[in-house]
Amino acid sequence: MDGQTRQVVVLYFITIFSLFSRYNSLEKDPPPPSYNYFEDLVSAGYDPQAYPSYFTTTIDDGHFKDLISQRTQVISQLQKLGVTSAPSTKTVNVNDFGATGDATQDTQAFEKAWEEACSSKGEVVLEVPQGQRYQLKPIRFSGPCNSNLTIQIYGSMEASDDMSDYKEDTKHWLIFDSINNLLIEGGGTGNINGNGKIWWQNSCKINKTLPCKDAPTALTFYHSKNLKVQNLNIQDAQQIHVSFEKCNGVQASGLTVAAPESSPNTDGIHVTRTQNIWITNSVIGTGDDCISIVSGSKNVQAMDITCGPGHGISIGSLGSKSSKAYVSGVTVDGAKLSGTTNGVRIKTWQARRVRKCKQHLIPEH
């Protein structure tokens, strides 16, 4: 809508408001035909010569009919311009689809709620209510969706601790796949709990006698654009806590990511093949990198990050199996690192060279 059209629309709305106000007041208390305010004023002692007034105007039925006609014309013009009333927002609550929120299995209810929310048109809010605990097996929330979707995670989503539930996919727990314009809002109370202890105990880094195996990433965003994730708590992931893969245009803010310092491979936020991502105002303390940025990523902004414990903020590792790896446009500003094994670093595999690398790090005192 151009500037001239916006001005016309504003004027129309002002006119509509005026007409509605005048018309509605008349409907409630209409004057009789040919009613003359002037005559009543004179009989009450009003002196028109001393105090001239606009009340000398006579108001008849025809004048009000004209007002009604004008209102109808204005509405018609607005419809021609494509101006309609704001659409209502549809709310989809997981409890309405059978979720109990009592820390027992609610996977099917979440799948049904997602199907309803994603297939609906317009503005949709998917609610995970506060104060309840939902235990979930691995789920892939797949798009594209018909709706502009907001997910309000105000309760707790907890991973199944039965490792056999992950036999079809040992690398993921919750996946949001191919969903554009998605907003996930935690409200400060929302919690994603990976229930990772059983996985850590079976890690080859903890028990050297065991073979090294994959473990799930708690929360994965894949192949999505214009994504916002904010005010959410993520804790005790099986391995990586949050991963952004093949995404473009990401805002991650107000996140709290936490796991014990001894937990293996529990990166806080992992960025891979993703561009134009802002990670801001977040607190991350885990057993591995607070933020890890790997090949294919560019324009990564990390600002006002509190990191520790953990391994610091890392680019890499890069160059695995003699491969070429590219990362560009990384900015770390306002980071506070405490109790970390490293600061901000670039990691490469042995015998790999790093070309065209510029570091500009300003320590904060």
PDB file of C-alpha atoms in Angstrom, residues 162-354:
ATOM      1  CA  ASP A 162      14.065 -44.712  26.969  1.00  0.00           C
ATOM      2  CA  MET A 163      16.935 -44.954  24.478  1.00  0.00           C
ATOM      3  CA  SER A 164      14.973 -47.453  22.371  1.00  0.00           C
ATOM      4  CA  ASP A 165      12.564 -44.637  21.458  1.00  0.00           C
ATOM      5  CA  TYR A 166      15.362 -43.144  19.334  1.00  0.00           C
ATOM      6  CA  LYS A 167      16.210 -46.205  17.248  1.00  0.00           C
ATOM      7  CA  GLU A 168      14.820 -44.648  14.040  1.00  0.00           C
ATOM      8  CA  ASP A 169      16.856 -41.450  14.484  1.00  0.00           C
ATOM      9  CA  THR A 170      19.590 -41.303  17.081  1.00  0.00           C
ATOM     10  CA  LYS A 171      20.643 -37.758  16.133  1.00  0.00           C
ATOM     11  CA  HIS A 172      17.507 -35.739  16.867  1.00  0.00           C
ATOM     12  CA  TRP A 173      14.800 -35.298  19.482  1.00  0.00           C
ATOM     13  CA  LEU A 174      12.718 -32.235  18.456  1.00  0.00           C
ATOM     14  CA  ILE A 175      13.009 -31.012  14.851  1.00  0.00           C
ATOM     15  CA  PHE A 176      11.325 -28.007  13.246  1.00  0.00           C
ATOM     16  CA  ASP A 177      11.748 -28.600   9.531  1.00  0.00           C
ATOM     17  CA  SER A 178      11.064 -26.205   6.631  1.00  0.00           C
ATOM     18  CA  ILE A 179       8.896 -23.692   8.525  1.00  0.00           C
ATOM     19  CA  ASN A 180       9.211 -20.049   7.536  1.00  0.00           C
ATOM     20  CA  ASN A 181       8.202 -17.052   9.675  1.00  0.00           C
ATOM     21  CA  LEU A 182       8.054 -19.149  12.822  1.00  0.00           C
ATOM     22  CA  LEU A 183       8.097 -17.530  16.267  1.00  0.00           C
ATOM     23  CA  ILE A 184       8.835 -19.644  19.333  1.00  0.00           C
ATOM     24  CA  GLU A 185       8.213 -17.791  22.592  1.00  0.00           C
ATOM     25  CA  GLY A 186       9.100 -19.240  25.969  1.00  0.00           C
ATOM     26  CA  GLY A 187       7.855 -16.409  28.159  1.00  0.00           C
ATOM     27  CA  GLY A 188      10.726 -17.086  30.570  1.00  0.00           C
ATOM     28  CA  THR A 189       8.947 -20.171  31.964  1.00  0.00           C
ATOM     29  CA  GLY A 190       9.148 -22.446  28.935  1.00  0.00           C
ATOM     30  CA  ASN A 191      11.585 -25.313  29.314  1.00  0.00           C
ATOM     31  CA  ILE A 192      13.072 -27.867  26.907  1.00  0.00           C
ATOM     32  CA  ASN A 193      14.614 -30.704  28.953  1.00  0.00           C
ATOM     33  CA  GLY A 194      16.701 -33.243  27.030  1.00  0.00           C
ATOM     34  CA  ASN A 195      16.922 -35.611  29.995  1.00  0.00           C
ATOM     35  CA  GLY A 196      20.482 -36.293  28.926  1.00  0.00           C
ATOM     36  CA  LYS A 197      21.922 -38.151  31.915  1.00  0.00           C
ATOM     37  CA  ILE A 198      21.277 -41.608  30.479  1.00  0.00           C
ATOM     38  CA  TRP A 199      23.098 -40.598  27.293  1.00  0.00           C
ATOM     39  CA  TRP A 200      26.065 -39.081  29.111  1.00  0.00           C
ATOM     40  CA  GLN A 201      26.558 -42.270  31.133  1.00  0.00           C
ATOM     41  CA  ASN A 202      26.794 -44.227  27.893  1.00  0.00           C
ATOM     42  CA  SER A 203      29.190 -41.836  26.187  1.00  0.00           C
ATOM     43  CA  CYS A 204      32.638 -43.073  25.170  1.00  0.00           C
ATOM     44  CA  LYS A 205      34.054 -39.856  26.640  1.00  0.00           C
ATOM     45  CA  ILE A 206      32.758 -40.841  30.066  1.00  0.00           C
ATOM     46  CA  ASN A 207      33.190 -44.610  29.805  1.00  0.00           C
ATOM     47  CA  LYS A 208      36.264 -45.360  27.699  1.00  0.00           C
ATOM     48  CA  THR A 209      35.270 -49.013  27.342  1.00  0.00           C
ATOM     49  CA  LEU A 210      32.178 -48.133  25.295  1.00  0.00           C
ATOM     50  CA  PRO A 211      32.139 -47.476  21.543  1.00  0.00           C
ATOM     51  CA  CYS A 212      31.402 -43.903  20.456  1.00  0.00           C
ATOM     52  CA  LYS A 213      27.813 -43.476  19.261  1.00  0.00           C
ATOM     53  CA  ASP A 214      25.543 -40.668  18.144  1.00  0.00           C
ATOM     54  CA  ALA A 215      23.316 -38.924  20.643  1.00  0.00           C
ATOM     55  CA  PRO A 216      20.322 -36.682  19.893  1.00  0.00           C
ATOM     56  CA  THR A 217      20.408 -32.924  19.523  1.00  0.00           C
ATOM     57  CA  ALA A 218      17.630 -31.624  21.748  1.00  0.00           C
ATOM     58  CA  LEU A 219      16.237 -28.861  19.514  1.00  0.00           C
ATOM     59  CA  THR A 220      16.973 -28.611  15.776  1.00  0.00           C
ATOM     60  CA  PHE A 221      15.802 -25.952  13.330  1.00  0.00           C
ATOM     61  CA  TYR A 222      16.309 -27.069   9.766  1.00  0.00           C
ATOM     62  CA  HIS A 223      15.913 -25.321   6.422  1.00  0.00           C
ATOM     63  CA  SER A 224      13.815 -22.437   7.770  1.00  0.00           C
ATOM     64  CA  LYS A 225      13.701 -18.693   7.076  1.00  0.00           C
ATOM     65  CA  ASN A 226      12.768 -15.686   9.217  1.00  0.00           C
ATOM     66  CA  LEU A 227      12.893 -17.603  12.461  1.00  0.00           C
ATOM     67  CA  LYS A 228      12.615 -16.169  15.982  1.00  0.00           C
ATOM     68  CA  VAL A 229      13.342 -18.126  19.165  1.00  0.00           C
ATOM     69  CA  GLN A 230      13.169 -16.130  22.377  1.00  0.00           C
ATOM     70  CA  ASN A 231      12.899 -16.298  26.167  1.00  0.00           C
ATOM     71  CA  LEU A 232      13.295 -20.066  26.302  1.00  0.00           C
ATOM     72  CA  ASN A 233      15.175 -22.360  28.689  1.00  0.00           C
ATOM     73  CA  ILE A 234      16.963 -25.416  27.272  1.00  0.00           C
ATOM     74  CA  GLN A 235      18.679 -27.809  29.664  1.00  0.00           C
ATOM     75  CA  ASP A 236      20.457 -31.159  29.923  1.00  0.00           C
ATOM     76  CA  ALA A 237      20.493 -32.002  26.230  1.00  0.00           C
ATOM     77  CA  GLN A 238      21.459 -35.502  25.194  1.00  0.00           C
ATOM     78  CA  GLN A 239      24.216 -33.878  23.150  1.00  0.00           C
ATOM     79  CA  ILE A 240      23.917 -30.458  21.396  1.00  0.00           C
ATOM     80  CA  HIS A 241      21.215 -28.248  22.920  1.00  0.00           C
ATOM     81  CA  VAL A 242      20.119 -26.062  19.984  1.00  0.00           C
ATOM     82  CA  SER A 243      21.159 -26.420  16.343  1.00  0.00           C
ATOM     83  CA  PHE A 244      20.418 -24.102  13.419  1.00  0.00           C
ATOM     84  CA  GLU A 245      21.093 -25.887  10.139  1.00  0.00           C
ATOM     85  CA  LYS A 246      20.515 -24.477   6.653  1.00  0.00           C
ATOM     86  CA  CYS A 247      18.556 -21.557   8.073  1.00  0.00           C
ATOM     87  CA  ASN A 248      18.480 -17.941   6.906  1.00  0.00           C
ATOM     88  CA  GLY A 249      17.399 -14.950   8.965  1.00  0.00           C
ATOM     89  CA  VAL A 250      17.456 -16.149  12.576  1.00  0.00           C
ATOM     90  CA  GLN A 251      16.966 -14.171  15.785  1.00  0.00           C
ATOM     91  CA  ALA A 252      17.739 -16.116  18.955  1.00  0.00           C
ATOM     92  CA  SER A 253      17.442 -13.992  22.083  1.00  0.00           C
ATOM     93  CA  GLY A 254      16.895 -14.341  25.796  1.00  0.00           C
ATOM     94  CA  LEU A 255      17.911 -18.021  25.816  1.00  0.00           C
ATOM     95  CA  THR A 256      19.190 -19.817  28.900  1.00  0.00           C
ATOM     96  CA  VAL A 257      21.120 -22.991  28.069  1.00  0.00           C
ATOM     97  CA  ALA A 258      22.414 -25.134  30.930  1.00  0.00           C
ATOM     98  CA  ALA A 259      24.066 -28.504  31.495  1.00  0.00           C
ATOM     99  CA  PRO A 260      26.741 -29.760  33.915  1.00  0.00           C
ATOM    100  CA  GLU A 261      30.332 -28.932  33.078  1.00  0.00           C
ATOM    101  CA  SER A 262      31.063 -32.670  32.983  1.00  0.00           C
ATOM    102  CA  SER A 263      28.397 -33.451  30.364  1.00  0.00           C
ATOM    103  CA  PRO A 264      30.062 -34.558  27.085  1.00  0.00           C
ATOM    104  CA  ASN A 265      29.566 -32.783  23.733  1.00  0.00           C
ATOM    105  CA  THR A 266      26.722 -30.636  25.038  1.00  0.00           C
ATOM    106  CA  ASP A 267      27.319 -27.560  22.869  1.00  0.00           C
ATOM    107  CA  GLY A 268      24.956 -24.733  23.727  1.00  0.00           C
ATOM    108  CA  ILE A 269      24.098 -23.270  20.312  1.00  0.00           C
ATOM    109  CA  HIS A 270      25.423 -24.889  17.144  1.00  0.00           C
ATOM    110  CA  VAL A 271      25.367 -22.991  13.832  1.00  0.00           C
ATOM    111  CA  THR A 272      25.952 -24.911  10.611  1.00  0.00           C
ATOM    112  CA  ARG A 273      25.338 -23.844   7.002  1.00  0.00           C
ATOM    113  CA  THR A 274      23.277 -20.952   8.316  1.00  0.00           C
ATOM    114  CA  GLN A 275      23.480 -17.286   7.401  1.00  0.00           C
ATOM    115  CA  ASN A 276      22.259 -14.000   8.846  1.00  0.00           C
ATOM    116  CA  ILE A 277      21.824 -15.146  12.414  1.00  0.00           C
ATOM    117  CA  TRP A 278      21.758 -12.992  15.553  1.00  0.00           C
ATOM    118  CA  ILE A 279      22.326 -14.618  18.939  1.00  0.00           C
ATOM    119  CA  THR A 280      21.782 -12.029  21.653  1.00  0.00           C
ATOM    120  CA  ASN A 281      21.281 -11.518  25.371  1.00  0.00           C
ATOM    121  CA  SER A 282      21.681 -15.190  26.276  1.00  0.00           C
ATOM    122  CA  VAL A 283      23.280 -17.152  29.112  1.00  0.00           C
ATOM    123  CA  ILE A 284      25.000 -20.411  28.196  1.00  0.00           C
ATOM    124  CA  GLY A 285      26.855 -22.837  30.449  1.00  0.00           C
ATOM    125  CA  THR A 286      27.522 -26.417  29.296  1.00  0.00           C
ATOM    126  CA  GLY A 287      30.133 -29.148  29.003  1.00  0.00           C
ATOM    127  CA  ASP A 288      31.347 -28.034  25.566  1.00  0.00           C
ATOM    128  CA  ASP A 289      31.301 -24.899  23.381  1.00  0.00           C
ATOM    129  CA  CYS A 290      28.845 -22.210  24.416  1.00  0.00           C
ATOM    130  CA  ILE A 291      28.479 -21.352  20.733  1.00  0.00           C
ATOM    131  CA  SER A 292      29.999 -23.378  17.896  1.00  0.00           C
ATOM    132  CA  ILE A 293      30.019 -22.098  14.322  1.00  0.00           C
ATOM    133  CA  VAL A 294      30.953 -24.543  11.586  1.00  0.00           C
ATOM    134  CA  SER A 295      31.319 -24.728   7.818  1.00  0.00           C
ATOM    135  CA  GLY A 296      28.919 -22.966   5.478  1.00  0.00           C
ATOM    136  CA  SER A 297      27.913 -20.274   7.978  1.00  0.00           C
ATOM    137  CA  LYS A 298      28.180 -16.543   7.372  1.00  0.00           C
ATOM    138  CA  ASN A 299      27.052 -13.286   8.928  1.00  0.00           C
ATOM    139  CA  VAL A 300      26.861 -14.633  12.461  1.00  0.00           C
ATOM    140  CA  GLN A 301      26.384 -12.028  15.205  1.00  0.00           C
ATOM    141  CA  ALA A 302      26.822 -13.022  18.856  1.00  0.00           C
ATOM    142  CA  MET A 303      26.157 -10.111  21.216  1.00  0.00           C
ATOM    143  CA  ASP A 304      25.775  -9.819  24.978  1.00  0.00           C
ATOM    144  CA  ILE A 305      26.519 -13.493  25.607  1.00  0.00           C
ATOM    145  CA  THR A 306      27.346 -14.800  29.076  1.00  0.00           C
ATOM    146  CA  CYS A 307      29.360 -17.994  28.629  1.00  0.00           C
ATOM    147  CA  GLY A 308      30.565 -20.446  31.260  1.00  0.00           C
ATOM    148  CA  PRO A 309      31.249 -23.076  32.225  1.00  0.00           C
ATOM    149  CA  GLY A 310      32.218 -24.586  28.889  1.00  0.00           C
ATOM    150  CA  HIS A 311      34.819 -24.415  26.164  1.00  0.00           C
ATOM    151  CA  GLY A 312      34.170 -20.827  25.097  1.00  0.00           C
ATOM    152  CA  ILE A 313      32.936 -19.554  21.725  1.00  0.00           C
ATOM    153  CA  SER A 314      34.382 -21.456  18.770  1.00  0.00           C
ATOM    154  CA  ILE A 315      34.576 -21.317  15.002  1.00  0.00           C
ATOM    155  CA  GLY A 316      35.070 -24.929  14.010  1.00  0.00           C
ATOM    156  CA  SER A 317      36.252 -27.502  14.053  1.00  0.00           C
ATOM    157  CA  LEU A 318      36.967 -26.926  10.360  1.00  0.00           C
ATOM    158  CA  GLY A 319      38.604 -29.089   7.712  1.00  0.00           C
ATOM    159  CA  SER A 320      37.620 -32.592   8.791  1.00  0.00           C
ATOM    160  CA  LYS A 321      38.979 -35.357   6.524  1.00  0.00           C
ATOM    161  CA  SER A 322      40.976 -32.840   4.467  1.00  0.00           C
ATOM    162  CA  SER A 323      37.811 -31.021   3.381  1.00  0.00           C
ATOM    163  CA  LYS A 324      37.476 -27.326   2.561  1.00  0.00           C
ATOM    164  CA  ALA A 325      35.477 -25.281   5.018  1.00  0.00           C
ATOM    165  CA  TYR A 326      34.209 -21.704   4.818  1.00  0.00           C
ATOM    166  CA  VAL A 327      32.993 -19.412   7.573  1.00  0.00           C
ATOM    167  CA  SER A 328      32.716 -15.630   7.191  1.00  0.00           C
ATOM    168  CA  GLY A 329      31.320 -12.505   8.799  1.00  0.00           C
ATOM    169  CA  VAL A 330      31.444 -13.615  12.429  1.00  0.00           C
ATOM    170  CA  THR A 331      31.140 -10.908  15.100  1.00  0.00           C
ATOM    171  CA  VAL A 332      31.372 -11.493  18.846  1.00  0.00           C
ATOM    172  CA  ASP A 333      30.578  -8.357  20.827  1.00  0.00           C
ATOM    173  CA  GLY A 334      29.992  -7.925  24.536  1.00  0.00           C
ATOM    174  CA  ALA A 335      30.694 -11.541  25.497  1.00  0.00           C
ATOM    175  CA  LYS A 336      31.444 -12.351  29.139  1.00  0.00           C
ATOM    176  CA  LEU A 337      33.310 -15.616  29.598  1.00  0.00           C
ATOM    177  CA  SER A 338      33.876 -17.078  33.040  1.00  0.00           C
ATOM    178  CA  GLY A 339      35.167 -20.514  34.037  1.00  0.00           C
ATOM    179  CA  THR A 340      35.730 -21.555  30.417  1.00  0.00           C
ATOM    180  CA  THR A 341      38.663 -23.586  29.093  1.00  0.00           C
ATOM    181  CA  ASN A 342      39.036 -21.192  26.137  1.00  0.00           C
ATOM    182  CA  GLY A 343      37.935 -17.747  25.072  1.00  0.00           C
ATOM    183  CA  VAL A 344      36.973 -17.027  21.458  1.00  0.00           C
ATOM    184  CA  ARG A 345      38.889 -19.331  19.125  1.00  0.00           C
ATOM    185  CA  ILE A 346      39.161 -20.928  15.672  1.00  0.00           C
ATOM    186  CA  LYS A 347      39.521 -24.712  15.651  1.00  0.00           C
ATOM    187  CA  THR A 348      40.900 -26.654  12.698  1.00  0.00           C
ATOM    188  CA  TRP A 349      41.852 -30.256  12.190  1.00  0.00           C
ATOM    189  CA  GLN A 350      45.557 -31.030  12.153  1.00  0.00           C
ATOM    190  CA  ALA A 351      47.546 -30.020   9.036  1.00  0.00           C
ATOM    191  CA  ARG A 352      44.804 -27.703   7.756  1.00  0.00           C
ATOM    192  CA  ARG A 353      45.568 -24.119   6.821  1.00  0.00           C
ATOM    193  CA  VAL A 354      43.359 -21.144   7.564  1.00  0.00           C
TER     194      VAL A 354
END
